[in-house]
Amino acid sequence: MSALIARVEKLAFAYPETSVAALTDISLELEGGEVVLVLGRSGSGKSTLLRALAGLVPHFHGGRFSGSVSVAGYDTRSTAPAALAGTVATLFQDPEDQIVFERVASEVAFGPENLGLQPGEVMKRVESSLAAVGAEHLLERTTRDLSGGELQRVCLASALALEPELLLLDEPTSQLDPEGAEAFLELVGRLARERGMAVVLSEQRPALPLEICDRVLFLERGRLLLDASHAQAVRWLEESAPDFVEPFEPVTRQVGDPGEVTCRIEGVGYAYRPATPVLENVSLEIRRGEIVALAGPNGSGKTTLAKLACGLLEAQEGRVERWGRASYLSQYPGRYVVCERAEDEVALGIGGDLSRARRWLDELGLGGSERRHPRDLSSGERERLGLATVLATEPDLLVLDEPTRGVDPGRKRELGELLQAGASGRATLLVSHDLAFARSIADRVVSLAKQEALVGA
Amino acid sequence: MELVVRPLVALALLGACVVAALVATHSLSLALLAAVLLALLLRAPWRRARLYLLGIVVSSFGLFLIWPLTAHVGSHPLWNGPILPVLGSIDVTSEELAAGAVQTLRLATVALAFAVWALRLDHDRIVREARLARRSVLTVALATRLIPTLERDAAGFVEALRGRGVAVEGVRGRSRLLAPLVASSLERALTLAESMEARGYGRSGRPLRARSRLNWRERAALAFSLLLVVISLLWL
């Protein structure tokens, strides 16, 4: 029988200045060597549960806390998160925001140094944890030059260097392409078994993590609805939350003949640095009424092509032609809000037309939030606000860069339906790592390979 | 590009330059200090150095323009302007121009020293080797990284707005981004603080690295730093 690593008893928690509980009556136990997948819709309390296990709730966030959480015998209420660091390690959602140092070696060494280890032991841990995640070649690199996938691995190495008994991963694959995500999750499963540590990971794309996990928790509005083994959980999900396990069914829509060309890209090339082209000789045509999905591994130039299509970048080689208005939704729309009210944020791109802005907020389920500050909205709501800001412009060419990042399956389905509903009046270019979603709503999926010509499918 | 002395020694040299810039009164000494620091800065990658240079040129030029208009010294007027309610007589004298040039060079030298610290020094090593005020050193290192982060964030805001068809032009357009940039930095800082705490930052008992002996270059550099401070106090 595996050792008990953590015990949560009747945990309830509410963030400061809110009346709604983020977690209610949660009880569970975690054993060494098991991989536990936490599922739930946006705002269901997944991240809060992970923070409670790390002691960050309530120590860092404040709020009302009741019940108990103990990890390796430490009561998290009386033990500060920093003191738990050798026992618990956390990988947060956005790796870019957790980087402290400029060099990979210093970054990975930060945790072991804080534990008070001697320099020789620190270096050993740095090298072994980078090797464990297949990133030993990054040791001397600077963190600002790493790709999203590389950064994710370095952050995982930083967590592993603490040699934790409990590893917490908050949506660790949200920035990775399918191959990268699969490799990452396989690695996590292997490390859990080899090192005997408990791993708790939350995910919005459950298909891959469901393959490697031993146990599944399902949260809804802060309550634990399910705590079951993998096999039992799959049966429960099929009955009670089918959108988490069923393949994403294509949304049926009447597809007529595509209309006129809205964007034509011919033989385009682009390089951010000399001699390292991101795109070479790429051609693509998008017509009104079409939804075209752009897929490909990290670093293949999908975002660059999307920006060229809508005019945010000028082609260095070849030609890009556009007819009508183009709008672009960036990868982190919730981060880039500039106004103090949600309705003003949407109205900004449509000449201050507040009634149209309110209509689009309503359309995206944000009715009632018109006068709220965008930064007071939840992360899911902010993503939808971002979508409203571009849909309200009623563009001829709509370009969406990873619109399903961090979006739960239910919201994803709604997004698919929304994009389908307005598809006939515009051309839509969708950049996505989420192939299931892309295939379900797109008329064509176009794959980009690294520095190679475009292949249509 | 490697420096020949360890970063802490380079930091001592930069500190001496800043002290010298603050106490020196001769424009020639200040110009010499600024030239040396500029030469050091120009050895950093151009795409990173240009933002700092732009900031230094704009702020220094601004100070040079404002100084003679707000100072009231000298008896050799070059231009007599109107009398304004709060500022008094707006005129420019040759003495004010000379004093403005000294202040401008002083500002430029201090800013150049900061730019050299930001772009040429290994902050990771400074944080790890610091034996005094390590938290403050880490805070300054993180704050230094804020500048490129702000630059990236600003580009993200401009792109997000252009993606909706909103042009960001002129001082007014860009000033609109100031508050969102600050808010975004604060959000980022919270995430970073949370991550640092989760990785044990703030625990006691962190051992100090073994102190390695200074080589002759480093000893010479430290002696020169001291000498520079003394010379600036006495003669510059």
XYZ file of C-alpha atoms in Angstrom:
693
model
C 0.000 0.000 0.000
C 1.339 3.468 -0.928
C 2.076 6.083 1.705
C -0.501 8.721 2.467
C 0.856 12.087 1.260
C -2.007 14.498 1.838
C -5.334 14.583 3.598
C -8.058 17.177 3.074
C -10.936 17.211 5.563
C -14.126 19.222 5.209
C -12.269 22.023 3.477
C -14.257 25.164 2.754
C -12.821 28.414 1.461
C -13.997 31.776 0.172
C -11.715 34.471 -1.276
C -11.692 37.866 0.468
C -14.551 40.244 -0.361
C -16.727 37.557 -1.953
C -19.745 35.856 -0.488
C -19.527 32.863 -2.841
C -17.487 29.919 -1.570
C -14.729 28.793 -3.922
C -14.564 25.400 -2.195
C -17.198 23.688 -0.041
C -16.915 20.550 2.083
C -13.999 18.940 0.242
C -12.541 15.768 1.712
C -9.974 13.562 -0.001
C -6.702 11.714 0.440
C -3.686 11.518 -1.860
C -1.209 8.656 -1.955
C 2.333 8.506 -3.236
C 2.816 7.427 -6.844
C -0.701 8.266 -7.999
C -1.669 10.765 -10.684
C -4.914 12.529 -9.886
C -6.720 14.522 -12.560
C -8.949 17.390 -11.422
C -11.711 18.272 -13.869
C -14.447 20.873 -13.745
C -15.784 23.849 -15.604
C -14.173 27.304 -15.450
C -14.560 28.742 -11.963
C -15.372 25.357 -10.388
C -12.509 25.666 -7.886
C -9.782 23.518 -9.497
C -6.994 26.090 -9.124
C -8.178 26.978 -5.616
C -7.978 23.321 -4.564
C -4.405 23.144 -5.863
C -3.543 26.330 -3.985
C -5.051 24.924 -0.800
C -2.839 21.840 -1.137
C 0.192 24.142 -1.542
C -0.791 26.223 1.498
C -1.126 29.343 -0.681
C -4.774 29.337 0.340
C -5.217 30.925 2.829
C -1.645 32.171 3.524
C -1.072 34.108 0.297
C -4.642 34.957 -0.708
C -6.330 35.509 2.647
C -10.048 34.724 2.782
C -12.216 32.497 4.981
C -10.846 28.999 5.482
C -12.311 26.101 7.462
C -11.556 22.408 7.709
C -8.008 21.145 7.397
C -5.362 20.280 4.836
C -2.297 18.332 5.855
C 0.590 17.439 3.562
C 3.217 14.944 4.738
C 2.070 15.607 8.281
C 2.257 19.420 8.027
C -0.944 21.317 8.687
C -1.053 23.923 5.916
C -2.858 26.342 8.204
C 0.043 26.531 10.623
C 2.813 25.979 8.053
C 3.697 28.764 5.616
C 3.884 27.875 1.890
C 7.628 28.628 1.871
C 8.124 26.090 4.655
C 6.179 23.511 2.630
C 8.417 24.042 -0.399
C 10.510 20.900 0.072
C 7.339 18.856 0.360
C 5.028 20.443 -2.189
C 5.858 21.961 -5.569
C 3.475 23.849 -7.832
C 3.576 24.568 -11.534
C 1.264 27.487 -12.271
C -0.762 28.093 -15.442
C 1.398 30.634 -17.202
C 5.094 29.701 -17.114
C 6.197 33.139 -18.307
C 4.810 34.794 -15.181
C 6.730 32.559 -12.739
C 10.251 33.122 -14.027
C 12.521 34.820 -11.456
C 15.978 34.625 -13.058
C 17.544 35.244 -16.441
C 19.401 31.953 -16.797
C 17.847 28.507 -16.789
C 20.452 27.178 -14.329
C 19.696 29.977 -11.814
C 15.958 29.531 -12.283
C 16.030 25.811 -11.513
C 18.475 26.391 -8.621
C 16.203 28.973 -6.951
C 14.027 26.433 -5.098
C 16.855 24.173 -3.815
C 18.833 27.257 -2.707
C 15.820 28.464 -0.734
C 15.721 25.054 0.963
C 19.179 25.786 2.327
C 21.023 23.093 0.394
C 24.763 23.361 -0.127
C 25.875 24.648 -3.567
C 27.154 21.223 -4.687
C 23.827 19.570 -3.888
C 21.946 22.422 -5.581
C 23.897 21.893 -8.802
C 23.264 18.151 -8.681
C 19.526 18.765 -8.375
C 19.571 21.321 -11.190
C 21.253 18.886 -13.551
C 19.166 15.857 -12.583
C 15.821 17.671 -12.764
C 16.643 19.204 -16.150
C 17.702 15.755 -17.358
C 14.449 14.266 -16.015
C 12.399 16.580 -18.228
C 14.731 16.180 -21.213
C 15.984 19.759 -21.000
C 19.609 19.385 -19.950
C 20.637 21.169 -23.158
C 18.873 24.319 -21.893
C 21.110 24.679 -18.808
C 23.124 27.660 -20.096
C 20.288 29.310 -22.053
C 18.565 32.530 -21.012
C 14.928 32.169 -20.018
C 13.735 35.004 -22.283
C 14.914 33.108 -25.390
C 12.958 29.925 -24.659
C 9.838 28.840 -26.530
C 6.588 28.221 -24.621
C 7.208 24.475 -24.583
C 10.794 24.853 -23.391
C 9.714 27.279 -20.689
C 7.078 24.795 -19.516
C 9.769 22.113 -19.170
C 12.107 24.457 -17.290
C 9.283 25.336 -14.868
C 8.576 21.628 -14.353
C 12.302 21.055 -13.725
C 12.230 23.908 -11.176
C 9.372 22.162 -9.387
C 11.077 18.753 -9.529
C 14.322 20.206 -8.176
C 12.493 20.656 -4.867
C 12.106 16.836 -4.834
C 8.510 17.179 -3.657
C 6.267 14.466 -2.291
C 3.300 16.255 -3.831
C 3.467 17.884 -7.279
C 0.659 20.239 -8.284
C 0.202 21.135 -11.967
C -2.336 23.796 -12.961
C -3.271 23.330 -16.638
C 0.312 22.456 -17.552
C -0.318 21.704 -21.227
C -2.380 24.739 -22.160
C 0.453 26.206 -24.265
C 1.688 22.984 -25.818
C 0.866 21.411 -29.155
C -0.725 17.918 -29.024
C 2.591 16.074 -29.417
C 4.264 18.286 -26.795
C 1.317 17.842 -24.410
C 1.341 14.050 -24.807
C 5.096 13.857 -24.187
C 4.792 16.166 -21.168
C 1.986 14.142 -19.569
C 3.738 10.825 -20.197
C 6.789 12.271 -18.496
C 4.730 13.378 -15.498
C 3.167 9.907 -15.168
C 6.576 8.228 -15.356
C 8.117 10.592 -12.791
C 5.220 10.043 -10.367
C 5.766 6.288 -10.478
C 9.563 6.416 -10.378
C 9.774 8.932 -7.535
C 6.704 7.798 -5.609
C 5.278 11.304 -5.494
C 1.611 12.183 -5.745
C 0.713 14.345 -8.752
C -2.438 16.426 -8.920
C -3.122 18.108 -12.251
C -6.008 20.186 -13.478
C -6.781 20.313 -17.185
C -9.318 21.715 -19.603
C -8.386 19.305 -22.420
C -9.097 16.042 -20.566
C -8.526 13.465 -23.339
C -4.745 13.135 -22.900
C -4.518 13.361 -19.090
C -7.359 10.841 -18.773
C -5.048 8.317 -20.428
C -2.320 8.637 -17.796
C -4.230 9.325 -14.574
C -5.097 6.820 -11.878
C -7.917 8.789 -10.337
C -10.271 11.604 -11.280
C -11.827 14.350 -9.179
C -14.676 16.406 -10.622
C -15.535 19.752 -9.096
C -18.645 21.812 -9.667
C -19.148 25.188 -8.023
C -16.547 24.324 -5.403
C -18.081 20.949 -4.485
C -16.450 17.599 -5.110
C -18.961 15.646 -7.176
C -16.682 12.755 -8.042
C -13.626 11.073 -6.552
C -13.170 7.794 -8.379
C -10.716 5.503 -10.084
C -10.012 6.041 -13.762
C -12.460 3.383 -15.017
C -15.305 4.457 -12.721
C -14.655 8.087 -13.537
C -14.924 7.558 -17.290
C -18.327 5.867 -16.816
C -19.481 8.687 -14.524
C -18.285 11.360 -16.936
C -20.074 9.681 -19.843
C -23.338 9.906 -17.895
C -22.986 13.124 -15.920
C -20.547 15.351 -17.852
C -20.411 13.859 -21.358
C -18.745 16.887 -22.948
C -15.588 16.003 -20.963
C -15.191 12.575 -22.571
C -17.136 12.524 -25.795
C -15.254 13.431 -28.926
C -16.128 16.902 -30.063
C -18.911 16.319 -32.583
C -18.899 18.512 -35.650
C -21.521 21.193 -35.375
C -23.747 20.730 -38.382
C -24.329 23.798 -40.490
C -25.431 24.491 -43.982
C -22.274 25.056 -45.961
C -22.977 26.728 -49.248
C -20.451 27.569 -51.912
C -17.735 29.757 -50.465
C -18.112 33.399 -51.384
C -15.549 35.848 -52.685
C -11.931 35.785 -51.578
C -11.433 37.826 -48.400
C -7.743 37.184 -47.884
C -5.100 35.920 -50.298
C -1.581 35.080 -49.141
C 0.937 34.311 -51.902
C 4.473 33.004 -51.391
C 4.887 34.781 -48.093
C 8.054 34.658 -46.029
C 8.773 36.150 -42.607
C 11.677 36.115 -40.138
C 11.904 37.839 -36.751
C 15.692 37.407 -36.825
C 17.918 37.244 -39.866
C 18.695 33.730 -41.111
C 15.997 32.077 -38.986
C 12.806 32.313 -41.050
C 9.564 31.398 -39.341
C 7.656 31.207 -42.631
C 8.938 30.540 -46.123
C 6.931 30.525 -49.340
C 3.513 30.093 -47.704
C 0.293 30.521 -49.692
C -3.282 30.447 -48.486
C -6.667 31.721 -49.645
C -9.658 32.289 -47.391
C -13.137 32.977 -48.742
C -16.213 34.485 -47.160
C -18.301 31.765 -45.499
C -15.292 29.552 -44.812
C -13.795 28.575 -41.460
C -10.153 27.641 -41.932
C -8.211 26.142 -39.024
C -4.451 26.579 -38.845
C -2.639 23.769 -37.007
C 0.981 22.806 -36.456
C 3.582 22.320 -33.738
C 4.887 25.065 -31.417
C 7.155 27.397 -33.365
C 5.776 26.531 -36.798
C 4.637 30.100 -37.451
C 0.867 29.814 -37.000
C 0.548 33.059 -35.062
C 2.873 34.845 -37.492
C 0.741 33.738 -40.442
C -2.416 34.815 -38.616
C -0.929 38.277 -37.989
C 0.149 38.564 -41.606
C -3.356 37.603 -42.727
C -4.990 40.393 -40.746
C -2.324 43.016 -41.396
C -0.668 43.222 -37.992
C 2.599 42.202 -39.666
C 3.865 43.155 -43.112
C 5.147 40.307 -45.267
C 8.905 40.460 -45.909
C 8.513 38.286 -48.995
C 5.480 37.532 -51.135
C 2.134 39.306 -51.041
C -0.916 39.521 -48.775
C -4.198 40.954 -50.083
C -7.283 41.630 -47.986
C -10.757 42.800 -48.839
C -12.844 44.418 -46.109
C -12.221 44.779 -42.386
C -10.024 42.300 -40.524
C -10.109 41.729 -36.763
C -7.678 39.728 -34.666
C -8.102 38.177 -31.237
C -4.723 37.608 -29.589
C -3.735 34.607 -27.480
C -4.236 36.378 -24.165
C -7.250 38.612 -24.735
C -8.068 38.807 -21.038
C -4.693 40.380 -20.303
C -4.985 43.210 -22.787
C -7.985 45.169 -21.540
C -7.658 48.954 -21.531
C -11.011 50.414 -20.442
C -12.605 50.647 -17.023
C -15.985 49.219 -18.012
C -16.702 46.087 -20.029
C -19.107 47.927 -22.348
C -16.503 50.621 -23.101
C -13.958 47.919 -23.880
C -16.251 46.448 -26.537
C -17.380 49.853 -27.817
C -13.778 50.981 -28.343
C -13.465 49.198 -31.675
C -16.882 50.225 -32.977
C -16.734 53.983 -32.627
C -18.202 54.050 -29.103
C -21.503 52.403 -30.078
C -22.625 51.310 -26.589
C -25.910 49.704 -27.613
C -24.121 47.403 -30.072
C -21.481 46.696 -27.417
C -24.159 45.695 -24.894
C -25.813 43.427 -27.493
C -22.546 41.565 -28.031
C -21.860 41.301 -24.302
C -25.302 39.763 -23.933
C -24.620 37.413 -26.851
C -21.515 36.131 -25.062
C -23.212 35.592 -21.728
C -21.872 38.767 -20.141
C -25.204 40.549 -19.844
C -25.285 42.288 -16.454
C -21.529 42.827 -16.462
C -21.616 45.881 -18.725
C -20.437 48.322 -16.059
C -18.016 46.014 -14.283
C -14.286 46.644 -14.533
C -12.844 44.087 -16.977
C -10.136 43.143 -14.493
C -12.804 42.247 -11.918
C -14.204 39.586 -14.252
C -13.132 35.949 -13.873
C -10.509 34.672 -16.309
C -13.173 32.855 -18.369
C -15.314 35.988 -18.491
C -12.328 38.055 -19.579
C -11.631 35.657 -22.438
C -15.266 36.040 -23.539
C -15.009 39.813 -23.229
C -11.995 39.648 -25.548
C -14.059 37.659 -28.040
C -16.870 40.213 -27.801
C -14.455 43.037 -28.638
C -13.591 41.475 -32.000
C -16.991 39.978 -32.890
C -18.617 43.360 -32.292
C -16.518 44.834 -35.098
C -18.413 42.490 -37.473
C -15.307 41.874 -39.563
C -15.033 40.453 -43.058
C -12.029 38.455 -41.878
C -12.015 37.198 -38.295
C -8.712 35.816 -37.024
C -8.715 33.994 -33.683
C -5.453 32.891 -32.074
C -5.948 29.937 -29.680
C -9.454 30.949 -28.588
C -9.996 27.705 -26.638
C -6.964 28.063 -24.374
C -8.174 27.514 -20.802
C -11.793 27.166 -21.949
C -13.792 24.238 -20.518
C -15.531 21.779 -22.868
C -18.986 23.286 -22.367
C -17.812 26.806 -23.188
C -15.842 25.421 -26.096
C -19.003 23.935 -27.582
C -20.778 27.280 -27.158
C -17.862 29.036 -28.839
C -18.018 26.578 -31.728
C -21.727 27.215 -32.177
C -21.226 30.963 -32.013
C -18.519 30.911 -34.655
C -20.605 28.626 -36.857
C -23.667 30.850 -36.495
C -21.955 33.898 -37.928
C -19.659 32.067 -40.324
C -21.560 32.727 -43.544
C -21.074 36.485 -43.347
C -17.304 36.452 -42.950
C -14.122 34.458 -43.482
C -12.751 32.924 -40.293
C -9.155 31.909 -39.663
C -8.705 29.918 -36.478
C -5.291 29.122 -34.982
C -5.532 26.216 -32.566
C -3.624 23.409 -30.881
C -6.981 21.894 -30.071
C -7.327 19.678 -33.140
C -10.594 18.108 -32.014
C -12.187 21.546 -31.751
C -10.616 22.756 -34.982
C -11.804 19.746 -36.951
C -15.296 20.031 -35.497
C -15.967 23.533 -36.717
C -13.582 24.158 -39.605
C -14.243 23.509 -43.270
C -10.516 23.029 -43.818
C -7.606 22.307 -41.508
C -4.307 23.638 -42.804
C -1.137 22.284 -41.203
C 2.066 24.242 -40.911
C 5.335 22.419 -40.457
C 8.450 24.169 -39.196
C 9.970 26.223 -42.058
C 8.225 24.211 -44.707
C 5.666 25.015 -47.329
C 1.994 24.884 -46.478
C 0.048 21.661 -46.825
C -3.693 21.907 -47.207
C -5.926 19.117 -45.906
C 29.659 39.207 -23.917
C 31.613 38.443 -20.735
C 32.987 41.119 -18.444
C 36.536 40.598 -17.170
C 35.501 41.105 -13.548
C 32.762 39.434 -11.536
C 29.395 41.249 -11.605
C 29.587 42.446 -8.005
C 32.880 44.195 -8.746
C 31.405 45.683 -11.920
C 28.491 46.870 -9.790
C 30.944 48.592 -7.418
C 32.519 50.346 -10.411
C 29.114 51.485 -11.656
C 28.253 52.679 -8.147
C 31.457 54.738 -8.088
C 30.519 56.248 -11.478
C 27.107 57.234 -10.118
C 28.658 58.834 -7.009
C 31.155 60.669 -9.203
C 28.349 61.857 -11.489
C 26.350 63.172 -8.548
C 29.208 65.113 -6.961
C 31.192 66.244 -10.026
C 30.621 69.835 -11.135
C 32.763 70.048 -14.283
C 31.004 69.279 -17.530
C 34.178 67.792 -19.027
C 34.511 65.189 -16.237
C 30.834 64.325 -16.574
C 31.146 64.048 -20.358
C 34.095 61.699 -19.962
C 32.175 59.467 -17.530
C 29.156 59.460 -19.841
C 31.333 58.553 -22.825
C 32.894 55.580 -21.023
C 29.473 54.304 -19.919
C 28.050 54.843 -23.413
C 30.879 52.783 -24.882
C 30.081 49.989 -22.420
C 26.375 50.186 -23.209
C 26.937 50.024 -26.962
C 28.554 46.624 -26.541
C 25.143 45.240 -25.476
C 22.825 43.868 -28.214
C 21.503 46.878 -30.156
C 17.867 45.770 -30.144
C 17.912 45.848 -26.321
C 20.126 48.912 -25.917
C 18.124 51.184 -28.219
C 15.138 51.465 -25.838
C 17.404 52.611 -23.013
C 19.256 55.021 -25.321
C 15.980 56.483 -26.517
C 14.845 57.043 -22.928
C 18.180 58.623 -21.982
C 18.229 60.960 -25.009
C 14.599 62.060 -24.549
C 14.879 62.667 -20.780
C 18.271 64.410 -21.054
C 17.147 66.623 -23.927
C 13.959 67.464 -22.018
C 15.975 68.484 -18.967
C 18.313 70.617 -21.096
C 15.307 72.474 -22.535
C 13.518 72.981 -19.230
C 16.485 73.912 -17.010
C 17.317 77.386 -18.413
C 13.630 78.330 -18.436
C 13.054 77.488 -14.780
C 16.429 78.503 -13.286
C 17.077 82.148 -12.445
C 20.847 82.615 -12.380
C 23.423 84.510 -14.379
C 23.983 88.030 -15.621
C 24.551 87.397 -19.327
C 21.090 87.133 -20.887
C 20.831 85.484 -24.285
C 17.048 85.730 -24.563
C 14.381 87.592 -22.567
C 10.925 86.043 -22.533
C 7.582 86.936 -20.909
C 6.848 86.997 -17.171
C 4.583 84.091 -16.223
C 2.439 83.935 -13.029
C 4.126 81.038 -11.222
C 7.451 80.713 -13.040
C 8.319 84.396 -13.031
C 10.582 85.794 -15.725
C 11.256 83.365 -18.548
C 14.713 84.139 -19.797
C 17.839 82.281 -20.810
C 21.329 83.246 -19.663
C 24.651 81.736 -20.646
C 25.165 80.649 -17.011
C 21.801 78.843 -17.048
C 22.780 77.058 -20.255
C 26.066 75.948 -18.707
C 24.324 74.743 -15.529
C 21.690 72.995 -17.694
C 24.436 71.198 -19.591
C 25.996 69.958 -16.320
C 22.629 68.716 -15.007
C 21.883 67.066 -18.347
C 25.222 65.273 -18.378
C 24.685 64.240 -14.745
C 21.276 62.756 -15.556
C 22.616 61.044 -18.680
C 25.565 59.539 -16.756
C 23.361 58.129 -13.987
C 20.889 56.778 -16.570
C 23.714 55.250 -18.605
C 25.061 53.555 -15.473
C 21.601 52.081 -14.881
C 21.406 50.917 -18.514
C 24.822 49.236 -18.219
C 23.628 47.528 -15.017
C 20.442 46.406 -16.772
C 22.019 45.131 -19.984
C 25.613 44.162 -19.274
C 25.628 42.680 -15.771
C 24.701 39.132 -14.805
C 21.937 39.824 -12.274
C 21.588 36.143 -11.422
C 25.181 36.057 -10.178
C 24.808 39.327 -8.294
C 21.761 37.990 -6.445
C 23.467 34.688 -5.667
C 26.772 36.257 -4.559
C 25.324 39.154 -2.578
C 26.106 38.855 1.116
C 24.241 41.949 2.221
C 20.621 42.944 1.606
C 19.972 39.948 -0.682
C 16.221 40.571 -0.767
C 16.782 44.155 -1.863
C 19.238 43.019 -4.531
C 16.688 40.487 -5.830
C 13.973 43.154 -5.806
C 16.168 45.520 -7.838
C 17.058 42.706 -10.269
C 13.363 41.878 -10.742
C 12.493 45.558 -11.139
C 15.174 45.862 -13.817
C 13.546 43.024 -15.728
C 10.298 44.969 -15.561
C 11.488 47.263 -18.352
C 11.675 44.630 -21.116
C 8.513 43.041 -19.722
C 6.703 46.371 -19.936
C 7.989 46.772 -23.477
C 6.546 43.357 -24.418
C 3.265 44.108 -22.643
C 2.981 47.480 -24.385
C 3.486 45.764 -27.740
C 0.775 43.265 -26.755
C -1.667 46.074 -25.901
C -0.958 47.901 -29.144
C -1.428 44.692 -31.104
C -4.668 43.824 -29.280
C -6.053 47.286 -30.039
C -4.914 47.281 -33.670
C -6.554 43.859 -33.967
C -9.875 45.590 -33.216
C -9.139 48.398 -35.619
C -8.178 50.915 -32.922
C -5.100 52.902 -33.897
C -2.664 53.749 -31.093
C -0.947 56.924 -32.220
C 0.580 59.977 -30.652
C 1.258 60.808 -27.047
C -2.449 60.757 -26.144
C -3.018 57.340 -27.687
C -0.020 55.844 -25.953
C -0.727 57.523 -22.622
C -4.032 55.644 -22.587
C -2.006 52.457 -22.200
C -0.246 53.630 -19.042
C -2.895 52.590 -16.496
C -3.556 49.177 -18.124
C 0.192 48.559 -18.249
C 0.533 49.271 -14.540
C -2.481 47.058 -13.758
C -1.057 44.270 -15.894
C 2.340 44.552 -14.159
C 0.686 44.357 -10.756
C -1.204 41.213 -11.769
C 2.021 39.695 -13.059
C 3.855 40.665 -9.863
C 1.237 38.883 -7.751
C 1.626 35.680 -9.762
C 5.404 35.909 -9.483
C 5.237 36.522 -5.732
C 2.947 33.527 -5.307
C 5.277 31.354 -7.362
C 8.333 32.513 -5.390
C 6.662 31.780 -2.080
C 5.659 28.320 -3.312
C 9.337 27.713 -4.137
C 10.476 28.496 -0.628
C 11.441 32.160 -0.964
C 11.658 33.728 2.472
C 12.726 30.572 4.322
C 15.574 31.099 6.710
C 18.820 29.149 6.641
C 19.900 29.742 3.076
C 23.653 28.997 3.089
C 26.063 31.510 1.633
C 28.215 30.484 -1.286
C 31.890 30.046 -0.574
C 33.676 33.322 -1.216
C 36.237 33.006 -4.008
C 39.378 35.174 -3.969
C 39.450 38.345 -6.028
C 41.889 38.249 -8.953
C 44.260 41.158 -9.652
C 41.863 42.764 -12.140
C 39.073 42.730 -9.581
C 41.280 44.141 -6.846
C 42.421 46.860 -9.235
C 38.820 47.604 -10.213
C 37.760 47.951 -6.566
C 40.732 50.221 -5.855
C 39.845 52.309 -8.900
C 36.221 52.576 -7.700
C 37.407 53.943 -4.372
C 39.855 56.282 -6.074
C 37.153 57.572 -8.420
C 34.906 58.473 -5.472
C 37.767 60.268 -3.692
C 38.847 62.133 -6.849
C 35.284 63.181 -7.598
C 34.845 64.499 -4.058
C 38.063 66.495 -4.221
C 38.629 67.643 -7.771
C 35.985 66.751 -10.366
